[in-house]
Amino acid sequence: MFSHMLCPAPVRPRLRARLLVPGALAAFAGAVVLLAVLHVDRRLAPLDPVSTMLSDYALSAGRWLWDGALLLTSTGSALLLVALYRRGLLANPALVAAKALWCVSLLAVAVFAKDPQGGAVTATGKIHLYASAVTCLSLPVVGWALGRRHRDDPRWRRFATWSRRLALAAIPFYLPFIVPFAVNVVLGGHLPTVATGLVERLMMVLEIALLGVLGHWAHRAMPAGVRFRPRAQVSPG
């Protein structure tokens, strides 16, 4: 006589899925450390954080730290995108595309350096400006839309609220960047900016906080229980 016993068998894809959010958060933490070093160590980047833009780090001796921070943020964001999608939080194709655009634009900012201040405008510099504009807007749009979609779900109401708040708080900091960008690049004018570097850094802090909220949200959305599936096994009885 035979009976069926349920024997747990590990599922590797699910194990990898469990590592998505920790990997994303670790990447974000690494990026924050690199950015902090850039701001503290003036030997690597003797820049005024109030007046100089973040992209000016690409023209300093600490460029490798700047590029590393962008690569880590892009990689972490890609892992987070997969986690949010798999857990049903980010299902709208337009939002998936916007989050993917954020990841790609970060890479473009790293690959295509800005033109030096007062120098000639190059194709590389223009690509950098367009990519920077996309990074400033795409993540807040995703955060706001996610928060709005899940605002009435009792499970996610707190995460949705913070996602909307941080996204809406970041968007006004986008305006001092995009208005001079439109005038100087698109219309060919020259509109001076005041404390653009400080504005950019405040927006960066808000967007990093938004990534942290989305990461914690994706972690909480992980189904409970041991990540095993039952496997039938025949044994004598």
JSON list of C-alpha atoms in Angstrom, two decimals:
[
{"chain": "A", "resi": 1, "resn": "MET", "atom": "CA", "xyz": [0.00, 0.00, 0.00]},
{"chain": "A", "resi": 2, "resn": "PHE", "atom": "CA", "xyz": [1.31, 3.39, -0.93]},
{"chain": "A", "resi": 3, "resn": "SER", "atom": "CA", "xyz": [0.52, 6.84, 0.38]},
{"chain": "A", "resi": 4, "resn": "HIS", "atom": "CA", "xyz": [1.49, 10.30, -0.78]},
{"chain": "A", "resi": 5, "resn": "MET", "atom": "CA", "xyz": [3.65, 12.45, 1.41]},
{"chain": "A", "resi": 6, "resn": "LEU", "atom": "CA", "xyz": [4.21, 16.12, 0.90]},
{"chain": "A", "resi": 7, "resn": "CYS", "atom": "CA", "xyz": [7.88, 16.92, 0.87]},
{"chain": "A", "resi": 8, "resn": "PRO", "atom": "CA", "xyz": [9.09, 20.54, 0.62]},
{"chain": "A", "resi": 9, "resn": "ALA", "atom": "CA", "xyz": [11.22, 21.27, -2.41]},
{"chain": "A", "resi": 10, "resn": "PRO", "atom": "CA", "xyz": [12.93, 24.66, -2.75]},
{"chain": "A", "resi": 11, "resn": "VAL", "atom": "CA", "xyz": [11.95, 26.80, -5.69]},
{"chain": "A", "resi": 12, "resn": "ARG", "atom": "CA", "xyz": [14.92, 28.75, -6.96]},
{"chain": "A", "resi": 13, "resn": "PRO", "atom": "CA", "xyz": [13.00, 31.43, -8.87]},
{"chain": "A", "resi": 14, "resn": "ARG", "atom": "CA", "xyz": [11.12, 32.33, -5.70]},
{"chain": "A", "resi": 15, "resn": "LEU", "atom": "CA", "xyz": [14.36, 32.52, -3.76]},
{"chain": "A", "resi": 16, "resn": "ARG", "atom": "CA", "xyz": [15.72, 34.92, -6.36]},
{"chain": "A", "resi": 17, "resn": "ALA", "atom": "CA", "xyz": [12.50, 36.92, -6.11]},
{"chain": "A", "resi": 18, "resn": "ARG", "atom": "CA", "xyz": [13.05, 37.30, -2.39]},
{"chain": "A", "resi": 19, "resn": "LEU", "atom": "CA", "xyz": [16.45, 38.88, -3.07]},
{"chain": "A", "resi": 20, "resn": "LEU", "atom": "CA", "xyz": [15.09, 41.57, -5.40]},
{"chain": "A", "resi": 21, "resn": "VAL", "atom": "CA", "xyz": [14.16, 44.11, -2.74]},
{"chain": "A", "resi": 22, "resn": "PRO", "atom": "CA", "xyz": [17.19, 43.54, -0.45]},
{"chain": "A", "resi": 23, "resn": "GLY", "atom": "CA", "xyz": [19.41, 43.87, -3.53]},
{"chain": "A", "resi": 24, "resn": "ALA", "atom": "CA", "xyz": [17.68, 47.09, -4.54]},
{"chain": "A", "resi": 25, "resn": "LEU", "atom": "CA", "xyz": [17.94, 48.61, -1.05]},
{"chain": "A", "resi": 26, "resn": "ALA", "atom": "CA", "xyz": [21.61, 47.61, -0.81]},
{"chain": "A", "resi": 27, "resn": "ALA", "atom": "CA", "xyz": [22.28, 49.31, -4.15]},
{"chain": "A", "resi": 28, "resn": "PHE", "atom": "CA", "xyz": [20.52, 52.49, -2.99]},
{"chain": "A", "resi": 29, "resn": "ALA", "atom": "CA", "xyz": [22.51, 52.48, 0.26]},
{"chain": "A", "resi": 30, "resn": "GLY", "atom": "CA", "xyz": [25.75, 52.13, -1.69]},
{"chain": "A", "resi": 31, "resn": "ALA", "atom": "CA", "xyz": [24.79, 55.05, -3.92]},
{"chain": "A", "resi": 32, "resn": "VAL", "atom": "CA", "xyz": [24.05, 57.22, -0.87]},
{"chain": "A", "resi": 33, "resn": "VAL", "atom": "CA", "xyz": [27.48, 56.41, 0.58]},
{"chain": "A", "resi": 34, "resn": "LEU", "atom": "CA", "xyz": [29.23, 57.37, -2.67]},
{"chain": "A", "resi": 35, "resn": "LEU", "atom": "CA", "xyz": [27.28, 60.62, -2.92]},
{"chain": "A", "resi": 36, "resn": "ALA", "atom": "CA", "xyz": [28.07, 61.45, 0.70]},
{"chain": "A", "resi": 37, "resn": "VAL", "atom": "CA", "xyz": [31.79, 60.93, 0.07]},
{"chain": "A", "resi": 38, "resn": "LEU", "atom": "CA", "xyz": [31.62, 63.24, -2.93]},
{"chain": "A", "resi": 39, "resn": "HIS", "atom": "CA", "xyz": [30.03, 65.97, -0.85]},
{"chain": "A", "resi": 40, "resn": "VAL", "atom": "CA", "xyz": [32.40, 65.60, 2.09]},
{"chain": "A", "resi": 41, "resn": "ASP", "atom": "CA", "xyz": [35.79, 64.98, 0.47]},
{"chain": "A", "resi": 42, "resn": "ARG", "atom": "CA", "xyz": [36.74, 68.24, -1.24]},
{"chain": "A", "resi": 43, "resn": "ARG", "atom": "CA", "xyz": [39.92, 66.68, -2.64]},
{"chain": "A", "resi": 44, "resn": "LEU", "atom": "CA", "xyz": [37.79, 64.56, -4.96]},
{"chain": "A", "resi": 45, "resn": "ALA", "atom": "CA", "xyz": [35.29, 67.26, -5.82]},
{"chain": "A", "resi": 46, "resn": "PRO", "atom": "CA", "xyz": [35.96, 70.84, -4.64]},
{"chain": "A", "resi": 47, "resn": "LEU", "atom": "CA", "xyz": [32.46, 72.00, -5.58]},
{"chain": "A", "resi": 48, "resn": "ASP", "atom": "CA", "xyz": [30.00, 74.32, -3.89]},
{"chain": "A", "resi": 49, "resn": "PRO", "atom": "CA", "xyz": [26.83, 72.26, -3.25]},
{"chain": "A", "resi": 50, "resn": "VAL", "atom": "CA", "xyz": [24.70, 75.41, -3.33]},
{"chain": "A", "resi": 51, "resn": "SER", "atom": "CA", "xyz": [25.70, 76.77, -6.73]},
{"chain": "A", "resi": 52, "resn": "THR", "atom": "CA", "xyz": [27.09, 73.80, -8.69]},
{"chain": "A", "resi": 53, "resn": "MET", "atom": "CA", "xyz": [24.90, 71.11, -10.18]},
{"chain": "A", "resi": 54, "resn": "LEU", "atom": "CA", "xyz": [25.20, 67.43, -9.39]},
{"chain": "A", "resi": 55, "resn": "SER", "atom": "CA", "xyz": [26.37, 66.67, -12.91]},
{"chain": "A", "resi": 56, "resn": "ASP", "atom": "CA", "xyz": [29.46, 68.79, -12.28]},
{"chain": "A", "resi": 57, "resn": "TYR", "atom": "CA", "xyz": [30.84, 65.83, -10.34]},
{"chain": "A", "resi": 58, "resn": "ALA", "atom": "CA", "xyz": [31.34, 64.16, -13.72]},
{"chain": "A", "resi": 59, "resn": "LEU", "atom": "CA", "xyz": [33.97, 66.83, -14.49]},
{"chain": "A", "resi": 60, "resn": "SER", "atom": "CA", "xyz": [35.86, 66.33, -11.22]},
{"chain": "A", "resi": 61, "resn": "ALA", "atom": "CA", "xyz": [38.44, 63.84, -9.97]},
{"chain": "A", "resi": 62, "resn": "GLY", "atom": "CA", "xyz": [35.64, 62.00, -8.22]},
{"chain": "A", "resi": 63, "resn": "ARG", "atom": "CA", "xyz": [33.82, 61.15, -11.43]},
{"chain": "A", "resi": 64, "resn": "TRP", "atom": "CA", "xyz": [34.11, 57.42, -10.73]},
{"chain": "A", "resi": 65, "resn": "LEU", "atom": "CA", "xyz": [32.12, 57.92, -7.51]},
{"chain": "A", "resi": 66, "resn": "TRP", "atom": "CA", "xyz": [29.46, 59.89, -9.34]},
{"chain": "A", "resi": 67, "resn": "ASP", "atom": "CA", "xyz": [29.18, 57.31, -12.12]},
{"chain": "A", "resi": 68, "resn": "GLY", "atom": "CA", "xyz": [29.15, 54.51, -9.54]},
{"chain": "A", "resi": 69, "resn": "ALA", "atom": "CA", "xyz": [26.29, 56.16, -7.64]},
{"chain": "A", "resi": 70, "resn": "LEU", "atom": "CA", "xyz": [24.25, 56.47, -10.85]},
{"chain": "A", "resi": 71, "resn": "LEU", "atom": "CA", "xyz": [24.95, 52.86, -11.84]},
{"chain": "A", "resi": 72, "resn": "LEU", "atom": "CA", "xyz": [23.98, 51.58, -8.40]},
{"chain": "A", "resi": 73, "resn": "THR", "atom": "CA", "xyz": [20.78, 53.65, -8.40]},
{"chain": "A", "resi": 74, "resn": "SER", "atom": "CA", "xyz": [19.87, 52.44, -11.88]},
{"chain": "A", "resi": 75, "resn": "THR", "atom": "CA", "xyz": [20.55, 48.80, -10.98]},
{"chain": "A", "resi": 76, "resn": "GLY", "atom": "CA", "xyz": [18.62, 49.05, -7.73]},
{"chain": "A", "resi": 77, "resn": "SER", "atom": "CA", "xyz": [15.72, 50.73, -9.53]},
{"chain": "A", "resi": 78, "resn": "ALA", "atom": "CA", "xyz": [15.62, 47.93, -12.12]},
{"chain": "A", "resi": 79, "resn": "LEU", "atom": "CA", "xyz": [15.45, 45.31, -9.35]},
{"chain": "A", "resi": 80, "resn": "LEU", "atom": "CA", "xyz": [12.74, 47.32, -7.64]},
{"chain": "A", "resi": 81, "resn": "LEU", "atom": "CA", "xyz": [10.80, 47.59, -10.91]},
{"chain": "A", "resi": 82, "resn": "VAL", "atom": "CA", "xyz": [10.76, 43.79, -11.23]},
{"chain": "A", "resi": 83, "resn": "ALA", "atom": "CA", "xyz": [9.70, 43.39, -7.59]},
{"chain": "A", "resi": 84, "resn": "LEU", "atom": "CA", "xyz": [6.87, 45.93, -7.85]},
{"chain": "A", "resi": 85, "resn": "TYR", "atom": "CA", "xyz": [5.65, 44.32, -11.07]},
{"chain": "A", "resi": 86, "resn": "ARG", "atom": "CA", "xyz": [5.75, 40.75, -9.75]},
{"chain": "A", "resi": 87, "resn": "ARG", "atom": "CA", "xyz": [3.89, 41.71, -6.61]},
{"chain": "A", "resi": 88, "resn": "GLY", "atom": "CA", "xyz": [1.09, 43.39, -8.52]},
{"chain": "A", "resi": 89, "resn": "LEU", "atom": "CA", "xyz": [1.78, 46.92, -7.33]},
{"chain": "A", "resi": 90, "resn": "LEU", "atom": "CA", "xyz": [3.05, 48.26, -10.65]},
{"chain": "A", "resi": 91, "resn": "ALA", "atom": "CA", "xyz": [0.78, 46.74, -13.28]},
{"chain": "A", "resi": 92, "resn": "ASN", "atom": "CA", "xyz": [0.01, 49.68, -15.57]},
{"chain": "A", "resi": 93, "resn": "PRO", "atom": "CA", "xyz": [2.15, 49.39, -18.74]},
{"chain": "A", "resi": 94, "resn": "ALA", "atom": "CA", "xyz": [2.62, 53.17, -18.89]},
{"chain": "A", "resi": 95, "resn": "LEU", "atom": "CA", "xyz": [3.96, 53.23, -15.32]},
{"chain": "A", "resi": 96, "resn": "VAL", "atom": "CA", "xyz": [6.22, 50.26, -16.02]},
{"chain": "A", "resi": 97, "resn": "ALA", "atom": "CA", "xyz": [7.58, 52.16, -19.02]},
{"chain": "A", "resi": 98, "resn": "ALA", "atom": "CA", "xyz": [8.06, 55.32, -16.93]},
{"chain": "A", "resi": 99, "resn": "LYS", "atom": "CA", "xyz": [9.98, 53.38, -14.26]},
{"chain": "A", "resi": 100, "resn": "ALA", "atom": "CA", "xyz": [12.11, 51.71, -16.95]},
{"chain": "A", "resi": 101, "resn": "LEU", "atom": "CA", "xyz": [12.73, 55.14, -18.47]},
{"chain": "A", "resi": 102, "resn": "TRP", "atom": "CA", "xyz": [14.02, 56.32, -15.08]},
{"chain": "A", "resi": 103, "resn": "CYS", "atom": "CA", "xyz": [16.52, 53.43, -15.03]},
{"chain": "A", "resi": 104, "resn": "VAL", "atom": "CA", "xyz": [17.72, 54.06, -18.59]},
{"chain": "A", "resi": 105, "resn": "SER", "atom": "CA", "xyz": [17.96, 57.83, -18.19]},
{"chain": "A", "resi": 106, "resn": "LEU", "atom": "CA", "xyz": [20.19, 57.40, -15.12]},
{"chain": "A", "resi": 107, "resn": "LEU", "atom": "CA", "xyz": [22.57, 55.34, -17.23]},
{"chain": "A", "resi": 108, "resn": "ALA", "atom": "CA", "xyz": [22.49, 58.01, -19.95]},
{"chain": "A", "resi": 109, "resn": "VAL", "atom": "CA", "xyz": [23.39, 60.70, -17.41]},
{"chain": "A", "resi": 110, "resn": "ALA", "atom": "CA", "xyz": [26.41, 58.60, -16.40]},
{"chain": "A", "resi": 111, "resn": "VAL", "atom": "CA", "xyz": [27.53, 57.81, -19.95]},
{"chain": "A", "resi": 112, "resn": "PHE", "atom": "CA", "xyz": [27.02, 61.26, -21.48]},
{"chain": "A", "resi": 113, "resn": "ALA", "atom": "CA", "xyz": [28.76, 63.92, -19.40]},
{"chain": "A", "resi": 114, "resn": "LYS", "atom": "CA", "xyz": [27.52, 67.51, -19.30]},
{"chain": "A", "resi": 115, "resn": "ASP", "atom": "CA", "xyz": [29.28, 70.30, -21.17]},
{"chain": "A", "resi": 116, "resn": "PRO", "atom": "CA", "xyz": [31.62, 72.43, -19.04]},
{"chain": "A", "resi": 117, "resn": "GLN", "atom": "CA", "xyz": [30.13, 75.71, -17.87]},
{"chain": "A", "resi": 118, "resn": "GLY", "atom": "CA", "xyz": [30.67, 78.36, -20.54]},
{"chain": "A", "resi": 119, "resn": "GLY", "atom": "CA", "xyz": [31.92, 75.81, -23.07]},
{"chain": "A", "resi": 120, "resn": "ALA", "atom": "CA", "xyz": [30.54, 74.88, -26.45]},
{"chain": "A", "resi": 121, "resn": "VAL", "atom": "CA", "xyz": [27.26, 72.98, -26.59]},
{"chain": "A", "resi": 122, "resn": "THR", "atom": "CA", "xyz": [27.88, 69.45, -27.88]},
{"chain": "A", "resi": 123, "resn": "ALA", "atom": "CA", "xyz": [25.63, 66.56, -28.85]},
{"chain": "A", "resi": 124, "resn": "THR", "atom": "CA", "xyz": [26.86, 64.68, -25.78]},
{"chain": "A", "resi": 125, "resn": "GLY", "atom": "CA", "xyz": [25.94, 67.60, -23.56]},
{"chain": "A", "resi": 126, "resn": "LYS", "atom": "CA", "xyz": [22.46, 67.83, -25.09]},
{"chain": "A", "resi": 127, "resn": "ILE", "atom": "CA", "xyz": [21.84, 64.12, -24.51]},
{"chain": "A", "resi": 128, "resn": "HIS", "atom": "CA", "xyz": [22.92, 64.62, -20.93]},
{"chain": "A", "resi": 129, "resn": "LEU", "atom": "CA", "xyz": [20.48, 67.50, -20.47]},
{"chain": "A", "resi": 130, "resn": "TYR", "atom": "CA", "xyz": [17.55, 65.60, -21.94]},
{"chain": "A", "resi": 131, "resn": "ALA", "atom": "CA", "xyz": [18.36, 62.52, -19.86]},
{"chain": "A", "resi": 132, "resn": "SER", "atom": "CA", "xyz": [18.62, 64.68, -16.72]},
{"chain": "A", "resi": 133, "resn": "ALA", "atom": "CA", "xyz": [15.21, 66.18, -17.45]},
{"chain": "A", "resi": 134, "resn": "VAL", "atom": "CA", "xyz": [13.71, 62.70, -17.73]},
{"chain": "A", "resi": 135, "resn": "THR", "atom": "CA", "xyz": [15.26, 61.55, -14.44]},
{"chain": "A", "resi": 136, "resn": "CYS", "atom": "CA", "xyz": [13.86, 64.57, -12.63]},
{"chain": "A", "resi": 137, "resn": "LEU", "atom": "CA", "xyz": [10.28, 63.87, -13.71]},
{"chain": "A", "resi": 138, "resn": "SER", "atom": "CA", "xyz": [9.85, 60.13, -14.32]},
{"chain": "A", "resi": 139, "resn": "LEU", "atom": "CA", "xyz": [10.27, 58.82, -10.77]},
{"chain": "A", "resi": 140, "resn": "PRO", "atom": "CA", "xyz": [7.92, 61.39, -9.12]},
{"chain": "A", "resi": 141, "resn": "VAL", "atom": "CA", "xyz": [5.28, 60.58, -11.76]},
{"chain": "A", "resi": 142, "resn": "VAL", "atom": "CA", "xyz": [5.54, 56.86, -10.93]},
{"chain": "A", "resi": 143, "resn": "GLY", "atom": "CA", "xyz": [5.44, 57.52, -7.19]},
{"chain": "A", "resi": 144, "resn": "TRP", "atom": "CA", "xyz": [2.41, 59.79, -7.45]},
{"chain": "A", "resi": 145, "resn": "ALA", "atom": "CA", "xyz": [0.50, 57.44, -9.76]},
{"chain": "A", "resi": 146, "resn": "LEU", "atom": "CA", "xyz": [1.23, 54.40, -7.59]},
{"chain": "A", "resi": 147, "resn": "GLY", "atom": "CA", "xyz": [0.09, 56.25, -4.49]},
{"chain": "A", "resi": 148, "resn": "ARG", "atom": "CA", "xyz": [-3.09, 57.42, -6.19]},
{"chain": "A", "resi": 149, "resn": "ARG", "atom": "CA", "xyz": [-3.93, 53.94, -7.47]},
{"chain": "A", "resi": 150, "resn": "HIS", "atom": "CA", "xyz": [-3.56, 52.24, -4.08]},
{"chain": "A", "resi": 151, "resn": "ARG", "atom": "CA", "xyz": [-4.77, 55.09, -1.84]},
{"chain": "A", "resi": 152, "resn": "ASP", "atom": "CA", "xyz": [-8.05, 53.30, -0.96]},
{"chain": "A", "resi": 153, "resn": "ASP", "atom": "CA", "xyz": [-6.48, 49.90, -0.31]},
{"chain": "A", "resi": 154, "resn": "PRO", "atom": "CA", "xyz": [-6.35, 49.45, 3.49]},
{"chain": "A", "resi": 155, "resn": "ARG", "atom": "CA", "xyz": [-3.24, 47.28, 3.18]},
{"chain": "A", "resi": 156, "resn": "TRP", "atom": "CA", "xyz": [-1.24, 49.94, 1.37]},
{"chain": "A", "resi": 157, "resn": "ARG", "atom": "CA", "xyz": [-2.85, 53.22, 2.44]},
{"chain": "A", "resi": 158, "resn": "ARG", "atom": "CA", "xyz": [0.18, 54.35, 4.50]},
{"chain": "A", "resi": 159, "resn": "PHE", "atom": "CA", "xyz": [2.67, 53.53, 1.74]},
{"chain": "A", "resi": 160, "resn": "ALA", "atom": "CA", "xyz": [0.44, 55.16, -0.87]},
{"chain": "A", "resi": 161, "resn": "THR", "atom": "CA", "xyz": [0.18, 58.33, 1.19]},
{"chain": "A", "resi": 162, "resn": "TRP", "atom": "CA", "xyz": [3.94, 58.68, 1.62]},
{"chain": "A", "resi": 163, "resn": "SER", "atom": "CA", "xyz": [4.53, 57.83, -2.04]},
{"chain": "A", "resi": 164, "resn": "ARG", "atom": "CA", "xyz": [2.21, 60.64, -3.13]},
{"chain": "A", "resi": 165, "resn": "ARG", "atom": "CA", "xyz": [3.61, 63.11, -0.62]},
{"chain": "A", "resi": 166, "resn": "LEU", "atom": "CA", "xyz": [7.23, 62.58, -1.59]},
{"chain": "A", "resi": 167, "resn": "ALA", "atom": "CA", "xyz": [6.42, 62.64, -5.30]},
{"chain": "A", "resi": 168, "resn": "LEU", "atom": "CA", "xyz": [4.46, 65.88, -5.03]},
{"chain": "A", "resi": 169, "resn": "ALA", "atom": "CA", "xyz": [7.16, 67.42, -2.84]},
{"chain": "A", "resi": 170, "resn": "ALA", "atom": "CA", "xyz": [9.84, 66.59, -5.45]},
{"chain": "A", "resi": 171, "resn": "ILE", "atom": "CA", "xyz": [8.00, 67.98, -8.48]},
{"chain": "A", "resi": 172, "resn": "PRO", "atom": "CA", "xyz": [8.30, 71.71, -7.54]},
{"chain": "A", "resi": 173, "resn": "PHE", "atom": "CA", "xyz": [12.08, 71.30, -7.36]},
{"chain": "A", "resi": 174, "resn": "TYR", "atom": "CA", "xyz": [11.92, 70.22, -10.98]},
{"chain": "A", "resi": 175, "resn": "LEU", "atom": "CA", "xyz": [10.71, 73.63, -12.15]},
{"chain": "A", "resi": 176, "resn": "PRO", "atom": "CA", "xyz": [13.91, 75.66, -11.44]},
{"chain": "A", "resi": 177, "resn": "PHE", "atom": "CA", "xyz": [15.72, 73.13, -13.59]},
{"chain": "A", "resi": 178, "resn": "ILE", "atom": "CA", "xyz": [13.30, 72.67, -16.48]},
{"chain": "A", "resi": 179, "resn": "VAL", "atom": "CA", "xyz": [12.46, 76.36, -16.99]},
{"chain": "A", "resi": 180, "resn": "PRO", "atom": "CA", "xyz": [16.07, 77.48, -17.60]},
{"chain": "A", "resi": 181, "resn": "PHE", "atom": "CA", "xyz": [16.58, 74.28, -19.60]},
{"chain": "A", "resi": 182, "resn": "ALA", "atom": "CA", "xyz": [13.69, 75.15, -21.91]},
{"chain": "A", "resi": 183, "resn": "VAL", "atom": "CA", "xyz": [14.81, 78.76, -22.32]},
{"chain": "A", "resi": 184, "resn": "ASN", "atom": "CA", "xyz": [18.53, 78.10, -22.75]},
{"chain": "A", "resi": 185, "resn": "VAL", "atom": "CA", "xyz": [18.45, 74.94, -24.84]},
{"chain": "A", "resi": 186, "resn": "VAL", "atom": "CA", "xyz": [15.12, 74.85, -26.64]},
{"chain": "A", "resi": 187, "resn": "LEU", "atom": "CA", "xyz": [14.63, 78.58, -27.21]},
{"chain": "A", "resi": 188, "resn": "GLY", "atom": "CA", "xyz": [18.29, 79.52, -27.43]},
{"chain": "A", "resi": 189, "resn": "GLY", "atom": "CA", "xyz": [18.16, 82.12, -24.66]},
{"chain": "A", "resi": 190, "resn": "HIS", "atom": "CA", "xyz": [20.21, 82.60, -21.53]},
{"chain": "A", "resi": 191, "resn": "LEU", "atom": "CA", "xyz": [18.25, 82.55, -18.29]},
{"chain": "A", "resi": 192, "resn": "PRO", "atom": "CA", "xyz": [20.43, 82.62, -15.14]},
{"chain": "A", "resi": 193, "resn": "THR", "atom": "CA", "xyz": [19.56, 80.30, -12.28]},
{"chain": "A", "resi": 194, "resn": "VAL", "atom": "CA", "xyz": [19.98, 80.86, -8.56]},
{"chain": "A", "resi": 195, "resn": "ALA", "atom": "CA", "xyz": [21.10, 78.08, -6.19]},
{"chain": "A", "resi": 196, "resn": "THR", "atom": "CA", "xyz": [20.32, 75.41, -8.79]},
{"chain": "A", "resi": 197, "resn": "GLY", "atom": "CA", "xyz": [22.72, 73.03, -7.09]},
{"chain": "A", "resi": 198, "resn": "LEU", "atom": "CA", "xyz": [20.90, 73.25, -3.78]},
{"chain": "A", "resi": 199, "resn": "VAL", "atom": "CA", "xyz": [17.55, 72.74, -5.51]},
{"chain": "A", "resi": 200, "resn": "GLU", "atom": "CA", "xyz": [18.87, 69.66, -7.28]},
{"chain": "A", "resi": 201, "resn": "ARG", "atom": "CA", "xyz": [20.25, 68.19, -4.05]},
{"chain": "A", "resi": 202, "resn": "LEU", "atom": "CA", "xyz": [16.97, 68.69, -2.21]},
{"chain": "A", "resi": 203, "resn": "MET", "atom": "CA", "xyz": [15.17, 66.96, -5.05]},
{"chain": "A", "resi": 204, "resn": "MET", "atom": "CA", "xyz": [17.74, 64.14, -4.93]},
{"chain": "A", "resi": 205, "resn": "VAL", "atom": "CA", "xyz": [17.06, 63.60, -1.22]},
{"chain": "A", "resi": 206, "resn": "LEU", "atom": "CA", "xyz": [13.30, 63.43, -1.84]},
{"chain": "A", "resi": 207, "resn": "GLU", "atom": "CA", "xyz": [13.71, 60.97, -4.70]},
{"chain": "A", "resi": 208, "resn": "ILE", "atom": "CA", "xyz": [16.03, 58.73, -2.67]},
{"chain": "A", "resi": 209, "resn": "ALA", "atom": "CA", "xyz": [13.44, 58.78, 0.12]},
{"chain": "A", "resi": 210, "resn": "LEU", "atom": "CA", "xyz": [10.76, 57.85, -2.44]},
{"chain": "A", "resi": 211, "resn": "LEU", "atom": "CA", "xyz": [12.85, 54.90, -3.63]},
{"chain": "A", "resi": 212, "resn": "GLY", "atom": "CA", "xyz": [13.17, 53.79, 0.00]},
{"chain": "A", "resi": 213, "resn": "VAL", "atom": "CA", "xyz": [9.39, 53.95, 0.48]},
{"chain": "A", "resi": 214, "resn": "LEU", "atom": "CA", "xyz": [8.79, 51.97, -2.72]},
{"chain": "A", "resi": 215, "resn": "GLY", "atom": "CA", "xyz": [11.36, 49.41, -1.64]},
{"chain": "A", "resi": 216, "resn": "HIS", "atom": "CA", "xyz": [9.76, 48.95, 1.78]},
{"chain": "A", "resi": 217, "resn": "TRP", "atom": "CA", "xyz": [6.35, 48.77, 0.10]},
{"chain": "A", "resi": 218, "resn": "ALA", "atom": "CA", "xyz": [7.55, 46.00, -2.24]},
{"chain": "A", "resi": 219, "resn": "HIS", "atom": "CA", "xyz": [9.03, 44.13, 0.73]},
{"chain": "A", "resi": 220, "resn": "ARG", "atom": "CA", "xyz": [5.75, 44.25, 2.64]},
{"chain": "A", "resi": 221, "resn": "ALA", "atom": "CA", "xyz": [3.92, 42.99, -0.46]},
{"chain": "A", "resi": 222, "resn": "MET", "atom": "CA", "xyz": [5.98, 39.78, -0.45]},
{"chain": "A", "resi": 223, "resn": "PRO", "atom": "CA", "xyz": [3.57, 36.87, 0.17]},
{"chain": "A", "resi": 224, "resn": "ALA", "atom": "CA", "xyz": [3.90, 35.42, 3.65]},
{"chain": "A", "resi": 225, "resn": "GLY", "atom": "CA", "xyz": [4.95, 31.86, 4.35]},
{"chain": "A", "resi": 226, "resn": "VAL", "atom": "CA", "xyz": [7.91, 29.67, 3.63]},
{"chain": "A", "resi": 227, "resn": "ARG", "atom": "CA", "xyz": [9.00, 29.78, 0.01]},
{"chain": "A", "resi": 228, "resn": "PHE", "atom": "CA", "xyz": [8.54, 26.07, -0.63]},
{"chain": "A", "resi": 229, "resn": "ARG", "atom": "CA", "xyz": [6.12, 24.16, -2.81]},
{"chain": "A", "resi": 230, "resn": "PRO", "atom": "CA", "xyz": [4.77, 20.69, -2.04]},
{"chain": "A", "resi": 231, "resn": "ARG", "atom": "CA", "xyz": [6.07, 17.78, -4.06]},
{"chain": "A", "resi": 232, "resn": "ALA", "atom": "CA", "xyz": [4.34, 14.42, -4.11]},
{"chain": "A", "resi": 233, "resn": "GLN", "atom": "CA", "xyz": [6.53, 11.54, -3.12]},
{"chain": "A", "resi": 234, "resn": "VAL", "atom": "CA", "xyz": [5.58, 7.88, -3.13]},
{"chain": "A", "resi": 235, "resn": "SER", "atom": "CA", "xyz": [6.56, 5.85, -0.09]},
{"chain": "A", "resi": 236, "resn": "PRO", "atom": "CA", "xyz": [5.58, 2.46, 1.20]},
{"chain": "A", "resi": 237, "resn": "GLY", "atom": "CA", "xyz": [2.94, 2.44, 3.93]}
]
